[in-house]
Short mmCIF file of C-alpha atoms in Angstrom, two decimals:
data_model
loop_
_atom_site.label_atom_id
_atom_site.label_comp_id
_atom_site.label_asym_id
_atom_site.label_seq_id
_atom_site.Cartn_x
_atom_site.Cartn_y
_atom_site.Cartn_z
CA LYS A 345 5.05 -8.77 9.72
CA ALA A 346 3.50 -8.65 6.30
CA GLY A 347 3.75 -5.31 4.55
CA VAL A 348 1.03 -3.20 3.03
CA THR A 349 -0.74 -5.06 0.25
CA GLN A 350 -2.71 -3.54 -2.58
CA THR A 351 -5.01 -5.26 -5.04
CA PRO A 352 -5.13 -5.40 -7.92
CA ARG A 353 -1.61 -4.49 -8.98
CA TYR A 354 -2.61 -3.57 -12.50
CA LEU A 355 -5.91 -2.45 -13.93
CA ILE A 356 -7.11 -1.30 -17.33
CA LYS A 357 -10.44 0.49 -17.57
CA THR A 358 -12.23 2.57 -20.16
CA ARG A 359 -13.48 6.13 -19.78
CA GLY A 360 -16.73 6.43 -17.89
CA GLN A 361 -16.29 3.25 -15.92
CA GLN A 362 -15.71 3.10 -12.21
CA VAL A 363 -13.00 1.30 -10.27
CA THR A 364 -12.40 0.14 -6.71
CA LEU A 365 -8.92 -0.33 -5.32
CA SER A 366 -8.18 -2.21 -2.14
CA CYS A 367 -5.52 -1.78 0.53
CA SER A 368 -4.66 -3.99 3.50
CA PRO A 369 -2.48 -2.19 6.05
CA ILE A 370 0.23 -3.64 8.22
CA SER A 371 -1.29 -5.53 11.13
CA GLY A 372 -1.92 -3.16 14.02
CA HIS A 373 -1.81 -0.01 11.90
CA ARG A 374 -4.94 2.08 12.21
CA SER A 375 -4.22 4.89 9.76
CA VAL A 376 -4.42 4.50 5.99
CA SER A 377 -3.61 7.18 3.43
CA TRP A 378 -3.99 7.18 -0.33
CA TYR A 379 -1.85 8.99 -2.90
CA GLN A 380 -1.92 9.41 -6.64
CA GLN A 381 1.45 9.39 -8.42
CA THR A 382 1.84 10.65 -11.97
CA PRO A 383 4.93 11.80 -13.90
CA GLY A 384 3.50 15.29 -14.30
CA GLN A 385 1.99 15.97 -10.88
CA GLY A 386 4.20 13.81 -8.69
CA LEU A 387 2.72 12.45 -5.46
CA GLN A 388 -0.64 13.96 -4.64
CA PHE A 389 -2.44 13.30 -1.36
CA LEU A 390 -5.95 11.92 -1.80
CA PHE A 391 -7.27 11.17 1.70
CA GLU A 392 -6.42 9.75 5.08
CA TYR A 393 -8.49 7.49 7.30
CA PHE A 394 -8.09 6.68 10.95
CA SER A 395 -10.37 4.29 12.80
CA GLU A 396 -12.92 4.33 9.98
CA THR A 397 -13.11 8.14 9.90
CA GLN A 398 -11.82 10.33 7.13
CA ARG A 399 -9.39 12.69 8.82
CA ASN A 400 -8.10 14.60 5.87
CA LYS A 401 -8.79 15.08 2.22
CA GLY A 402 -6.74 16.37 -0.69
CA ASN A 403 -7.86 18.54 -3.58
CA PHE A 404 -9.48 15.95 -5.77
CA PRO A 405 -12.98 15.99 -7.26
CA GLY A 406 -15.84 14.15 -5.64
CA ARG A 407 -15.42 11.29 -8.12
CA PHE A 408 -12.67 10.09 -5.80
CA SER A 409 -13.95 8.55 -2.60
CA GLY A 410 -12.78 6.12 -0.01
CA ARG A 411 -13.63 4.27 3.12
CA GLN A 412 -12.04 2.30 5.89
CA PHE A 413 -13.42 -0.79 7.52
CA SER A 414 -13.32 -1.86 11.16
CA ASN A 415 -10.30 -4.11 10.44
CA SER A 416 -8.47 -1.04 9.06
CA ARG A 417 -8.59 -2.29 5.49
CA SER A 418 -9.39 0.50 3.08
CA GLU A 419 -10.87 0.93 -0.36
CA MET A 420 -10.85 3.83 -2.72
CA ASN A 421 -13.30 4.30 -5.54
CA VAL A 422 -13.08 6.41 -8.64
CA SER A 423 -16.28 6.91 -10.59
CA THR A 424 -16.72 8.12 -14.16
CA LEU A 425 -13.10 7.53 -15.04
CA GLU A 426 -11.22 10.05 -17.16
CA LEU A 427 -8.03 9.59 -19.14
CA GLY A 428 -6.24 11.82 -16.66
CA ASP A 429 -6.95 9.36 -13.86
CA SER A 430 -4.30 7.03 -15.26
CA ALA A 431 -1.73 6.84 -12.50
CA LEU A 432 -0.07 4.75 -9.84
CA TYR A 433 -2.27 4.75 -6.75
CA LEU A 434 -0.35 4.22 -3.56
CA CYS A 435 -1.70 3.23 -0.21
CA ALA A 436 0.25 3.80 3.00
CA SER A 437 -0.40 2.74 6.56
CA SER A 438 0.92 4.00 9.87
CA LEU A 439 0.52 3.06 13.48
CA GLY A 440 -1.29 6.23 14.42
CA GLN A 441 -1.28 9.71 13.06
CA GLY A 442 0.91 12.74 12.72
CA VAL A 443 4.51 11.94 13.55
CA ASP A 444 4.34 8.26 12.68
CA GLU A 445 6.08 7.28 9.46
CA GLN A 446 4.00 5.76 6.71
CA TYR A 447 4.67 2.40 5.12
CA PHE A 448 3.73 2.15 1.49
CA GLY A 449 2.30 -0.66 -0.58
CA PRO A 450 3.55 -1.43 -4.10
CA GLY A 451 0.70 0.49 -5.67
CA THR A 452 -2.02 -0.19 -8.21
CA ARG A 453 -1.23 0.90 -11.74
CA LEU A 454 -4.48 2.15 -13.29
CA THR A 455 -4.64 2.77 -17.01
CA VAL A 456 -7.73 4.46 -18.44
CA THR A 457 -8.26 4.11 -22.20
CA ALA B 1167 0.64 27.49 3.08
CA GLN B 1168 2.47 24.24 3.57
CA SER B 1169 4.97 23.24 0.87
CA VAL B 1170 8.19 21.38 0.25
CA ALA B 1171 10.68 21.93 -2.55
CA GLN B 1172 13.34 19.71 -4.03
CA PRO B 1173 15.26 22.05 -6.31
CA GLU B 1174 17.15 19.36 -8.22
CA ASP B 1175 15.41 16.97 -10.59
CA GLN B 1176 18.52 14.82 -10.76
CA VAL B 1177 21.74 14.43 -8.82
CA ASN B 1178 24.69 12.57 -10.28
CA VAL B 1179 27.52 11.30 -8.11
CA ALA B 1180 30.36 8.84 -8.48
CA GLU B 1181 30.38 5.73 -6.32
CA GLY B 1182 32.32 6.30 -3.12
CA ASN B 1183 31.77 10.06 -3.14
CA PRO B 1184 29.52 11.82 -0.63
CA LEU B 1185 26.02 12.68 -1.80
CA THR B 1186 23.54 15.39 -0.87
CA VAL B 1187 19.90 15.61 -1.95
CA LYS B 1188 18.38 18.98 -1.12
CA CYS B 1189 15.03 19.77 0.43
CA THR B 1190 13.52 23.02 1.70
CA TYR B 1191 10.15 23.41 3.35
CA SER B 1192 7.57 25.99 4.32
CA VAL B 1193 5.08 25.50 7.15
CA SER B 1194 3.42 27.87 9.56
CA GLY B 1195 3.96 25.66 12.58
CA ASN B 1196 6.61 23.17 13.64
CA PRO B 1197 7.59 20.91 10.75
CA TYR B 1198 7.67 17.16 10.86
CA LEU B 1199 10.01 16.10 8.07
CA PHE B 1200 10.48 12.79 6.31
CA TRP B 1201 12.62 11.25 3.59
CA TYR B 1202 11.43 8.35 1.45
CA VAL B 1203 13.07 6.42 -1.38
CA GLN B 1204 11.36 4.78 -4.34
CA TYR B 1205 12.98 2.07 -6.40
CA PRO B 1206 11.62 1.25 -9.89
CA ASN B 1207 8.16 -0.33 -9.86
CA ARG B 1208 8.02 -0.25 -6.09
CA GLY B 1209 6.22 1.76 -3.45
CA LEU B 1210 8.01 4.28 -1.26
CA GLN B 1211 10.27 3.17 1.57
CA PHE B 1212 10.77 5.22 4.72
CA LEU B 1213 14.35 6.38 5.31
CA LEU B 1214 14.25 8.76 8.25
CA LYS B 1215 12.30 11.49 10.00
CA TYR B 1216 12.81 14.61 12.07
CA ILE B 1217 10.28 15.38 14.77
CA THR B 1218 12.23 17.22 17.43
CA GLY B 1219 15.56 17.13 19.20
CA ASP B 1220 18.95 16.56 17.60
CA ASN B 1221 19.24 18.32 14.25
CA LEU B 1222 21.19 15.42 12.73
CA VAL B 1223 18.98 12.44 12.12
CA LYS B 1224 20.33 9.04 11.17
CA GLY B 1225 18.28 6.63 9.10
CA SER B 1226 18.33 3.45 7.09
CA TYR B 1227 21.08 2.32 4.68
CA GLY B 1228 23.63 4.81 6.05
CA PHE B 1229 21.61 7.90 5.19
CA GLU B 1230 21.34 10.90 7.45
CA ALA B 1231 19.67 14.29 7.23
CA GLU B 1232 20.35 17.63 8.84
CA PHE B 1233 17.51 19.84 9.99
CA ASN B 1234 18.30 23.55 9.69
CA LYS B 1235 15.55 25.74 11.05
CA SER B 1236 17.02 29.07 9.98
CA GLN B 1237 17.42 27.90 6.40
CA THR B 1238 14.20 25.83 6.51
CA SER B 1239 16.11 22.92 5.00
CA PHE B 1240 16.32 19.19 5.56
CA HIS B 1241 19.01 17.89 3.22
CA LEU B 1242 19.62 14.16 2.84
CA LYS B 1243 23.24 13.03 2.98
CA LYS B 1244 25.41 9.95 2.77
CA PRO B 1245 29.18 9.91 3.25
CA SER B 1246 29.89 7.32 0.56
CA ALA B 1247 27.44 6.61 -2.27
CA LEU B 1248 26.73 3.14 -3.64
CA VAL B 1249 25.47 2.27 -7.12
CA SER B 1250 22.53 0.58 -5.38
CA ASP B 1251 21.51 3.97 -3.91
CA SER B 1252 20.33 5.01 -7.38
CA ALA B 1253 16.62 5.68 -7.00
CA LEU B 1254 14.00 8.43 -6.66
CA TYR B 1255 14.11 10.31 -3.37
CA PHE B 1256 11.19 12.21 -1.88
CA CYS B 1257 11.17 14.74 0.92
CA ALA B 1258 7.89 15.26 2.77
CA VAL B 1259 6.60 17.63 5.42
CA ARG B 1260 3.66 17.44 7.78
CA ASP B 1261 2.27 20.47 9.58
CA ILE B 1262 0.51 18.83 12.50
CA LEU B 1263 -1.07 21.97 13.91
CA ASN B 1264 -2.53 23.23 10.68
CA THR B 1265 -3.41 21.19 7.61
CA ASP B 1266 -2.03 17.96 9.10
CA LYS B 1267 -1.45 16.63 5.60
CA LEU B 1268 1.73 14.88 4.51
CA ILE B 1269 2.92 16.85 1.50
CA PHE B 1270 5.62 15.45 -0.78
CA GLY B 1271 8.21 17.21 -2.87
CA THR B 1272 8.51 16.52 -6.56
CA GLY B 1273 11.31 14.01 -6.07
CA THR B 1274 15.00 13.93 -6.96
CA ARG B 1275 16.46 11.17 -9.07
CA LEU B 1276 19.82 10.09 -7.70
CA GLN B 1277 22.17 8.44 -10.17
CA VAL B 1278 25.32 6.89 -8.76
CA PHE B 1279 27.91 5.98 -11.40
CA PRO B 1280 30.46 3.20 -10.86
#
């Protein structure tokens, strides 16, 4: 089975712009979660989707949003980018919810200048 | 509140020696505990999990972890370290009955010296 794929792998944007990141989960997985990883804050949970519904949300401002499509693929969007949004954004998929382990993609490295 | 702590930023161990990476947690319900490993420029890889049952959990690459409810700990162990085990290790906890979020620790960098 193919693993979790994320596109693009690298992205450079300027302040004020918006960005959309894409995640394709492992085939058959219905749950997708997003995380932000930075050296200072570590791994921070953004949101989790299951069957196109947002199940859980982390403590991020409304500039961060996401969605999941009927084929379980997911996108996250960040509007009005700030320098502090520079990070590695990781997507993870799991078969279901709760006790199922998550499988992570390689991440999208976003740099905001 | 739900939280997980990894008290050591870095653990150094000689190849062939046993290794332990520490993790303690705090949840109000039953904890679901996970260990992940991250190699440079890669995403996280699942190592093992504790849901219920036997307190000693065996995982990938010879790793195991011991769940200790009284000490609220879930330490990662390996009897004999390899240089290739050098990586960043994350402990995570999920409190299904409450927040139901997967919360990660700050990570512990394991350095295995030849």
